[in-house]
Coordinates of C-alpha atoms in Angstrom, one line a residue:
Chain A
M1068 CA 1.9 3.1 -52.0
A1069 CA -0.6 5.8 -50.4
P1070 CA -0.4 5.0 -47.3
K1071 CA 3.5 5.0 -47.6
E1072 CA 3.1 8.6 -48.8
G1073 CA 0.8 9.6 -45.6
V1074 CA 3.3 8.3 -43.3
L1075 CA 5.9 10.6 -45.0
S1076 CA 4.2 13.7 -44.8
Q1077 CA 2.9 13.4 -41.4
Q1078 CA 6.6 12.6 -40.1
S1079 CA 7.7 15.8 -41.7
Q1080 CA 4.7 18.0 -39.7
E1081 CA 5.7 16.3 -36.6
K1082 CA 9.5 17.1 -37.5
E1083 CA 8.8 20.6 -35.5
W1084 CA 8.3 18.9 -32.0
S1085 CA 10.1 15.3 -32.6
A1086 CA 12.6 15.1 -34.9
D1087 CA 14.4 12.3 -33.8
E1088 CA 11.2 10.0 -32.3
K1089 CA 8.7 8.1 -34.4
P1090 CA 5.2 9.0 -34.4
V1091 CA 3.3 8.4 -30.7
K1092 CA 1.2 5.4 -31.7
I1093 CA -1.2 3.6 -29.0
D1094 CA -3.7 1.2 -28.8
K1095 CA -6.9 3.7 -29.3
W1096 CA -9.2 1.5 -27.1
D1097 CA -7.2 2.0 -24.2
G1098 CA -8.6 5.0 -22.4
S1099 CA -5.8 5.1 -20.1
A1100 CA -3.4 5.0 -23.0
V1101 CA -5.1 7.8 -24.6
K1102 CA -5.6 10.2 -22.0
N1103 CA -1.5 9.6 -21.1
A1104 CA -0.6 10.2 -24.7
L1105 CA -2.4 13.4 -24.9
D1106 CA -1.8 14.7 -21.8
D1107 CA 2.2 14.1 -23.0
A1108 CA 1.6 15.8 -25.9
A1109 CA 0.1 19.0 -24.3
K1110 CA 3.0 18.9 -21.9
K1111 CA 5.3 18.7 -25.3
V1112 CA 3.8 21.6 -26.6
L1113 CA 4.6 23.7 -23.7
T1114 CA 8.1 22.3 -22.6
D1115 CA 9.4 21.9 -26.3
G1116 CA 7.4 24.9 -27.8
Y1117 CA 7.3 27.4 -25.2
G1118 CA 10.2 26.6 -23.4
Y1119 CA 8.8 26.1 -20.2
V1120 CA 10.4 24.2 -17.2
E1121 CA 8.5 21.6 -15.5
S1122 CA 8.1 21.6 -11.8
Y1123 CA 7.9 18.3 -10.5
R1124 CA 6.9 19.2 -6.7
L1125 CA 3.5 17.8 -6.9
V1126 CA 4.8 14.5 -8.6
D1127 CA 7.4 14.2 -6.1
G1128 CA 5.3 14.6 -3.1
R1129 CA 3.3 11.8 -4.5
L1130 CA 6.4 9.8 -4.9
G1131 CA 7.5 10.3 -1.5
I1132 CA 4.4 9.3 0.4
C1133 CA 4.5 6.1 -2.2
T1134 CA 8.1 5.5 -1.2
V1135 CA 7.8 5.7 2.6
A1136 CA 4.5 3.1 2.4
V1137 CA 6.6 0.5 0.6
A1138 CA 9.3 1.5 3.0
F1139 CA 7.1 0.2 5.9
A1140 CA 6.2 -2.6 4.2
A1141 CA 9.6 -3.6 3.2
F1142 CA 10.4 -3.2 6.8
A1143 CA 7.7 -5.1 8.2
L1144 CA 8.6 -8.1 6.2
L1145 CA 12.1 -7.7 7.1
W1146 CA 11.7 -7.5 10.8
D1147 CA 9.0 -10.3 10.9
Y1148 CA 11.6 -12.6 9.4
L1149 CA 14.3 -11.7 11.6
H1150 CA 12.0 -11.7 14.5
P1151 CA 9.3 -14.6 13.9
F1152 CA 5.6 -13.3 14.9
P1153 CA 4.8 -13.4 18.3
Q1154 CA 7.9 -11.3 18.8
S1155 CA 7.6 -8.9 15.8
K1156 CA 3.7 -8.0 16.7
P1157 CA 4.4 -4.3 18.4
V1158 CA 6.7 -3.6 15.1
L1159 CA 4.0 -5.0 12.9
I1160 CA 1.3 -2.9 14.3
V1161 CA 2.8 0.1 14.1
C1162 CA 3.8 -0.7 10.3
V1163 CA 0.6 -1.8 9.1
C1164 CA -1.2 1.2 10.8
S1165 CA 1.2 3.4 8.9
Y1166 CA 0.9 1.9 5.9
F1167 CA -2.7 2.0 5.8
L1168 CA -2.5 5.9 7.3
L1169 CA -0.3 6.6 4.4
M1170 CA -2.6 4.8 1.8
G1171 CA -5.2 7.4 2.9
V1172 CA -2.8 10.2 3.2
L1173 CA -2.0 9.3 -0.7
T1174 CA -5.5 9.1 -1.8
V1175 CA -6.4 12.5 -0.2
Y1176 CA -3.6 13.9 -1.9
T1177 CA -4.1 12.3 -5.2
T1178 CA -8.1 13.7 -5.2
Y1179 CA -7.4 17.2 -3.6
K1180 CA -4.3 18.1 -3.8
E1181 CA -3.4 17.0 -7.5
K1182 CA -6.8 16.7 -8.7
G1183 CA -5.8 15.2 -12.1
I1184 CA -3.0 17.7 -12.8
F1185 CA -0.2 16.1 -14.9
M1186 CA 2.2 19.0 -15.4
V1187 CA 3.5 21.9 -13.5
A1188 CA 5.4 24.2 -15.9
L1189 CA 7.4 27.4 -14.6
D1190 CA 7.8 30.0 -17.1
K1191 CA 11.1 31.4 -15.3
D1192 CA 11.2 35.2 -15.4
K1193 CA 14.4 36.3 -17.8
A1194 CA 16.1 38.3 -15.2
G1195 CA 15.6 36.2 -12.4
V1196 CA 14.1 38.8 -9.9
D1197 CA 10.4 38.5 -10.4
P1198 CA 8.3 35.1 -9.1
D1199 CA 8.0 32.6 -12.0
N1200 CA 4.6 32.3 -13.6
E1201 CA 2.7 29.3 -13.4
W1202 CA 1.3 26.9 -15.9
T1203 CA -1.1 24.1 -14.6
L1204 CA -2.1 21.3 -16.9
S1205 CA -4.8 19.4 -15.9
S1206 CA -7.3 16.5 -17.6
T1207 CA -10.1 14.1 -17.5
L1208 CA -11.0 11.4 -19.7
K1209 CA -14.1 9.4 -18.4
R1210 CA -13.8 5.8 -18.5
Y1211 CA -15.6 4.5 -21.5
E1212 CA -16.4 8.2 -22.9
S1213 CA -14.4 9.8 -25.6
D1214 CA -14.5 13.4 -24.5
Y1215 CA -11.2 14.6 -23.4
T1216 CA -11.6 17.7 -21.2
L1217 CA -8.2 19.9 -20.9
Q1218 CA -7.6 22.4 -18.6
I1219 CA -5.4 25.2 -18.7
S1220 CA -4.7 27.4 -15.5
Y1221 CA -2.1 30.5 -15.6
Y1222 CA -0.8 31.9 -12.5
D1223 CA 0.7 35.0 -13.0
G1224 CA 3.6 35.6 -10.3
Q1225 CA 4.0 39.4 -10.8
S1226 CA 0.0 40.2 -10.2
R1227 CA -0.8 36.8 -8.3
Q1228 CA -3.3 36.4 -10.1
S1229 CA -4.8 33.1 -11.7
R1230 CA -7.0 32.2 -14.6
S1231 CA -8.0 28.8 -16.2
L1232 CA -9.2 28.0 -19.8
E1233 CA -11.1 24.6 -20.4
T1234 CA -11.8 22.6 -23.9
T1235 CA -13.4 19.8 -24.1
H1236 CA -12.9 17.3 -27.3
C1237 CA -13.8 14.2 -28.6
V1238 CA -10.3 12.2 -28.3
A1239 CA -11.0 11.3 -32.4
D1240 CA -10.5 15.2 -33.3
F1241 CA -6.7 14.6 -32.1
I1242 CA -5.9 11.0 -32.8
D1243 CA -6.3 9.1 -36.3
E1244 CA -7.8 5.7 -37.1
N1245 CA -4.5 3.8 -36.3
G1246 CA -4.4 5.0 -33.3
Q1247 CA -1.7 7.8 -34.0
I1248 CA -1.5 11.1 -32.6
C1249 CA -1.6 14.0 -34.6
M1250 CA 0.4 16.7 -33.4
D1251 CA -0.7 18.8 -36.0
L1252 CA -4.1 19.0 -34.8
F1253 CA -3.7 19.2 -31.4
E1254 CA -1.0 21.5 -31.1
P1255 CA -2.8 24.5 -32.5
E1256 CA -5.8 23.9 -29.8
V1257 CA -3.1 23.9 -26.8
K1258 CA -1.4 27.1 -28.4
K1259 CA -4.7 28.9 -28.9
M1260 CA -5.6 28.3 -25.2
H1261 CA -2.1 29.4 -24.3
V1262 CA -2.5 32.5 -26.2
S1263 CA -5.7 33.4 -25.3
L1264 CA -4.8 32.9 -21.5
S1265 CA -1.6 34.9 -22.0
S1266 CA -3.1 37.9 -24.0
E1267 CA -5.7 38.3 -20.9
K1268 CA -2.8 39.1 -18.9
K1269 CA -1.6 42.1 -21.5
S1270 CA -4.9 43.5 -21.8
K1271 CA -5.5 43.8 -17.9
Chain B
M808 CA 12.1 -2.9 -38.5
G809 CA 10.4 -6.3 -37.7
M810 CA 12.2 -6.3 -34.5
L811 CA 11.0 -3.0 -33.3
D812 CA 7.3 -3.6 -34.5
S813 CA 7.3 -6.6 -32.2
L814 CA 8.5 -4.1 -29.3
D815 CA 5.5 -2.0 -29.9
F816 CA 3.4 -2.7 -26.8
L817 CA 6.8 -1.3 -24.9
D818 CA 6.4 1.9 -26.2
D819 CA 4.2 3.2 -23.4
V820 CA 7.0 2.6 -21.1
R821 CA 9.8 3.9 -23.8
R822 CA 8.1 7.6 -23.6
M823 CA 8.3 7.8 -19.9
N824 CA 10.4 9.7 -18.0
K825 CA 12.3 8.7 -14.7
R826 CA 9.8 9.6 -12.5
Q827 CA 7.0 7.9 -14.1
L828 CA 8.9 5.0 -14.5
Y829 CA 9.9 4.7 -10.7
Y830 CA 6.2 5.6 -10.2
Q831 CA 5.3 2.6 -12.3
V832 CA 7.9 0.2 -10.3
L833 CA 5.9 1.7 -6.8
N834 CA 3.0 0.9 -8.1
F835 CA 3.8 -2.8 -8.4
A836 CA 5.5 -2.6 -5.0
M837 CA 2.4 -1.0 -3.5
I838 CA 0.1 -3.9 -5.1
V839 CA 2.6 -6.6 -3.2
S840 CA 2.8 -4.5 -0.1
S841 CA -0.8 -3.9 0.2
A842 CA -1.6 -7.8 0.2
L843 CA 1.4 -8.2 2.5
M844 CA 0.0 -5.7 4.9
I845 CA -3.3 -7.0 4.9
W846 CA -2.0 -10.4 5.7
K847 CA 0.2 -8.7 8.6
G848 CA -2.6 -6.9 9.9
L849 CA -4.5 -10.2 10.0
M850 CA -1.7 -11.8 11.9
V851 CA -1.7 -9.2 14.3
V852 CA -5.7 -9.0 15.0
T853 CA -6.2 -12.9 15.1
G854 CA -2.7 -13.5 17.0
S855 CA -1.8 -16.5 14.6
E856 CA 1.4 -16.6 12.4
S857 CA -0.5 -17.8 9.4
P858 CA -4.4 -16.7 9.8
I859 CA -5.4 -18.2 6.5
V860 CA -5.0 -22.1 5.6
V861 CA -6.1 -24.4 3.1
V862 CA -6.7 -27.9 3.9
L863 CA -4.5 -30.1 1.8
S864 CA -5.6 -33.6 2.6
G865 CA -8.8 -35.5 3.5
S866 CA -7.5 -36.4 7.0
M867 CA -10.4 -34.4 8.6
E868 CA -13.1 -35.5 6.4
P869 CA -15.8 -35.2 6.8
A870 CA -15.4 -32.0 9.0
F871 CA -12.8 -30.3 6.3
Y872 CA -12.5 -31.4 2.7
R873 CA -9.2 -30.9 0.1
G874 CA -9.7 -27.4 -0.4
D875 CA -11.7 -25.8 2.3
L876 CA -10.5 -22.5 3.6
L877 CA -10.0 -22.2 7.2
F878 CA -9.8 -18.8 9.3
L879 CA -7.5 -19.5 12.4
T880 CA -7.4 -17.5 15.7
N881 CA -4.6 -17.9 18.2
N882 CA -5.3 -16.6 21.4
R883 CA -2.8 -17.4 23.5
D884 CA -4.9 -17.0 27.0
E885 CA -7.8 -19.2 26.0
P886 CA -7.2 -22.9 27.1
I887 CA -7.0 -25.7 24.6
R888 CA -9.7 -28.2 25.0
V889 CA -10.6 -31.6 24.2
G890 CA -12.6 -31.6 20.5
E891 CA -11.3 -28.4 19.3
I892 CA -9.4 -28.5 15.9
V893 CA -6.2 -26.8 15.9
V894 CA -3.7 -26.3 13.2
F895 CA -0.2 -27.3 14.1
K896 CA 3.4 -27.5 13.1
V897 CA 5.6 -30.4 13.2
E898 CA 9.8 -29.9 13.5
G899 CA 11.2 -31.2 10.2
R900 CA 7.8 -30.6 8.3
E901 CA 7.2 -27.8 6.2
I902 CA 3.2 -27.9 6.2
P903 CA 1.2 -26.9 9.0
I904 CA -1.1 -30.3 10.1
V905 CA -5.0 -29.3 10.9
H906 CA -6.3 -32.2 13.5
R907 CA -8.7 -32.7 16.5
V908 CA -7.2 -32.5 19.6
L909 CA -7.9 -35.8 21.6
K910 CA -6.4 -35.6 25.0
V911 CA -4.9 -32.7 27.1
H912 CA -2.8 -32.6 30.1
E913 CA -2.8 -29.1 32.2
K914 CA -0.4 -28.5 35.0
E915 CA -1.2 -25.8 37.5
D916 CA 1.7 -23.8 36.2
G917 CA 0.0 -23.7 32.8
T918 CA 2.1 -25.7 30.8
V919 CA -0.1 -27.8 28.6
K920 CA 0.5 -30.9 26.6
F921 CA -2.0 -32.6 24.2
L922 CA -2.5 -35.1 21.6
T923 CA -4.4 -35.1 18.2
K924 CA -5.9 -37.1 15.7
G925 CA -7.6 -36.5 11.9
D926 CA -11.2 -37.5 12.1
N927 CA -10.5 -39.6 9.1
N928 CA -7.4 -41.7 10.6
S929 CA -7.6 -44.8 12.5
V930 CA -4.3 -43.7 14.8
D931 CA -3.5 -41.1 16.8
D932 CA -0.7 -38.1 15.1
R933 CA 2.1 -39.7 17.1
G934 CA 3.3 -41.1 14.2
L935 CA 3.3 -38.0 12.3
Y936 CA 5.4 -36.3 15.0
A937 CA 8.9 -35.7 15.2
P938 CA 10.5 -38.9 16.1
G939 CA 10.6 -39.0 20.0
Q940 CA 8.0 -36.6 20.6
L941 CA 4.8 -37.8 22.4
W942 CA 3.2 -34.6 23.1
L943 CA 2.4 -31.3 21.4
H944 CA 2.6 -27.8 23.5
K945 CA 1.8 -24.6 23.3
K946 CA 4.2 -23.1 21.1
D947 CA 3.7 -25.7 18.6
V948 CA 0.0 -24.3 17.6
V949 CA -0.3 -21.9 14.8
G950 CA -4.1 -21.2 15.4
R951 CA -7.5 -22.7 16.2
A952 CA -10.1 -23.2 13.4
R953 CA -12.7 -20.7 13.7
G954 CA -14.5 -20.6 10.4
F955 CA -14.4 -22.2 7.1
L956 CA -15.5 -21.7 3.4
P957 CA -15.4 -24.6 1.1
Y958 CA -13.8 -25.1 -2.3
V959 CA -12.2 -21.7 -2.3
G960 CA -8.6 -23.2 -1.6
Y961 CA -8.7 -25.2 -5.0
A962 CA -6.7 -22.7 -6.6
T963 CA -4.0 -22.9 -3.8
I964 CA -3.8 -26.7 -4.2
L965 CA -3.9 -26.4 -8.2
M966 CA -1.1 -24.0 -7.8
N967 CA 0.8 -25.8 -4.8
D968 CA 0.3 -28.8 -7.6
H969 CA 1.9 -27.5 -10.4
P970 CA 4.2 -24.6 -9.4
Q971 CA 5.2 -23.4 -12.9
V972 CA 1.2 -22.1 -13.4
K973 CA 2.0 -20.0 -10.0
Y974 CA 5.1 -18.7 -11.5
A975 CA 3.6 -17.9 -15.2
I976 CA 0.6 -16.1 -13.6
L977 CA 2.7 -14.1 -11.3
A978 CA 5.1 -13.1 -14.0
C979 CA 2.4 -12.4 -16.2
L980 CA 0.3 -9.9 -13.6
G981 CA 3.9 -8.4 -12.5
L982 CA 4.7 -7.5 -16.3
F983 CA 1.1 -6.2 -17.0
V984 CA 1.4 -3.8 -13.9
L985 CA 4.8 -3.1 -14.9
I986 CA 4.5 -2.0 -18.5
H987 CA 0.6 -0.6 -17.9
R988 CA 0.6 3.0 -17.5
E989 CA -2.4 4.0 -15.2

C-alpha cells in the first residue's frame, strides 16, 4: 500500500495551492505539455501565493490579431458563396492580402513583443495612488531538451526600474516519474526568485 | 474514478482558462483559414474557380490517368484553341469534366462555342452535355490544364470513394488540434 501513502502525502503538501483540485499530471514526454504545466504552476505561485492580478493585455493583443484574421477568412468564404467567383475577385484579393499580412503581424507580435512571456502580473498598489508594480514571467524549453529556463522580470512602478532573474533547471527537478508536477519543489524556486527580486528593491 | 481516469487526456483542456480555450479554437480556425486563403489566393492568381483538380476517370488516357493532379489557369482574354485540354462544368453534373477541345467556332464579336471529346472516348461529348446542349461556351470553362502531377490525387479519389474515411480523418485532426495545447 506504499504508493497510496505517497499520493496522500503529496496531496496534503499541495493543499496550500490546490485544495479543491487534483494534482497536475501530464505526459512527461510531451515537451509542450511540460512547459505549459510548469508555466501554469509559476503563474499559480504569483496569483494564489502573492495575490497579484494577472494582466491580459499581451494575450488579448494576440487574440485580437487572430480573431480579425479569422474574420477576414470567414468573410471571404461567405462573400465567395454569395457572389460566385469571377464577381467576388476584388473582395477575395483584399481578404487574402489582409489575411497573410495579419499572419505576418502575428509572427512579429509573438516573436518580438510576447517573446515567450506567458504572464504579466500586476502588484496593485494598495492605496491606488502609485503606479502598479509589474511582474513578467517568461520561459523557454527547447524541443527535445530537458532544460527549463524561467525568467522573472520585475518592474518597479514607482522608481521605474526593472530587473530580471533567470534560472535554468532540468524539468526532472520539478516533475516526478509519473509526470506529476511537484509543487512542493517548484514553488520554493519561484518564491526564491521573487524574494531576491523584491529584496533588491529594498536595498536600493 | 474509472470514468475520470479515462478522461485524463482532457486534463490539458480542463486546466485552461477562458482565453486559452478561445485561443485553442482560434488556432484550429486559423489552420482551416490558412488552407482556405491559400486556395482563394490561387483562385485569384490563376483566375480559375478551382485551380487544382484531380482526374477521376480514364477518359483522357494516355494523356492523364486516374489520380493525376491538374493545375489550371483561366485567363479569360486568351482564346480557346483546338487541341487544348479544358476543364468544364455541365449543368446538372456536380463534377467538372477534363477533355480536349475538338472544334471551335468564333464570332467576330468574341463569342465562342466549342465541342470537346475525351482522348480515350470513341465519340464526342454531346452525350455528356445537358439535354439539348450542342456546344460549350466560355462561361462553362473552369480552367485549362497547364501542368500535372501523377498519382498524387489518389488520396482524393480514395476519400471520394469512401467518404467515411474522409470524415474520420477530419474529425481526428480537428479533435487533436482542439485538445492539444501548443
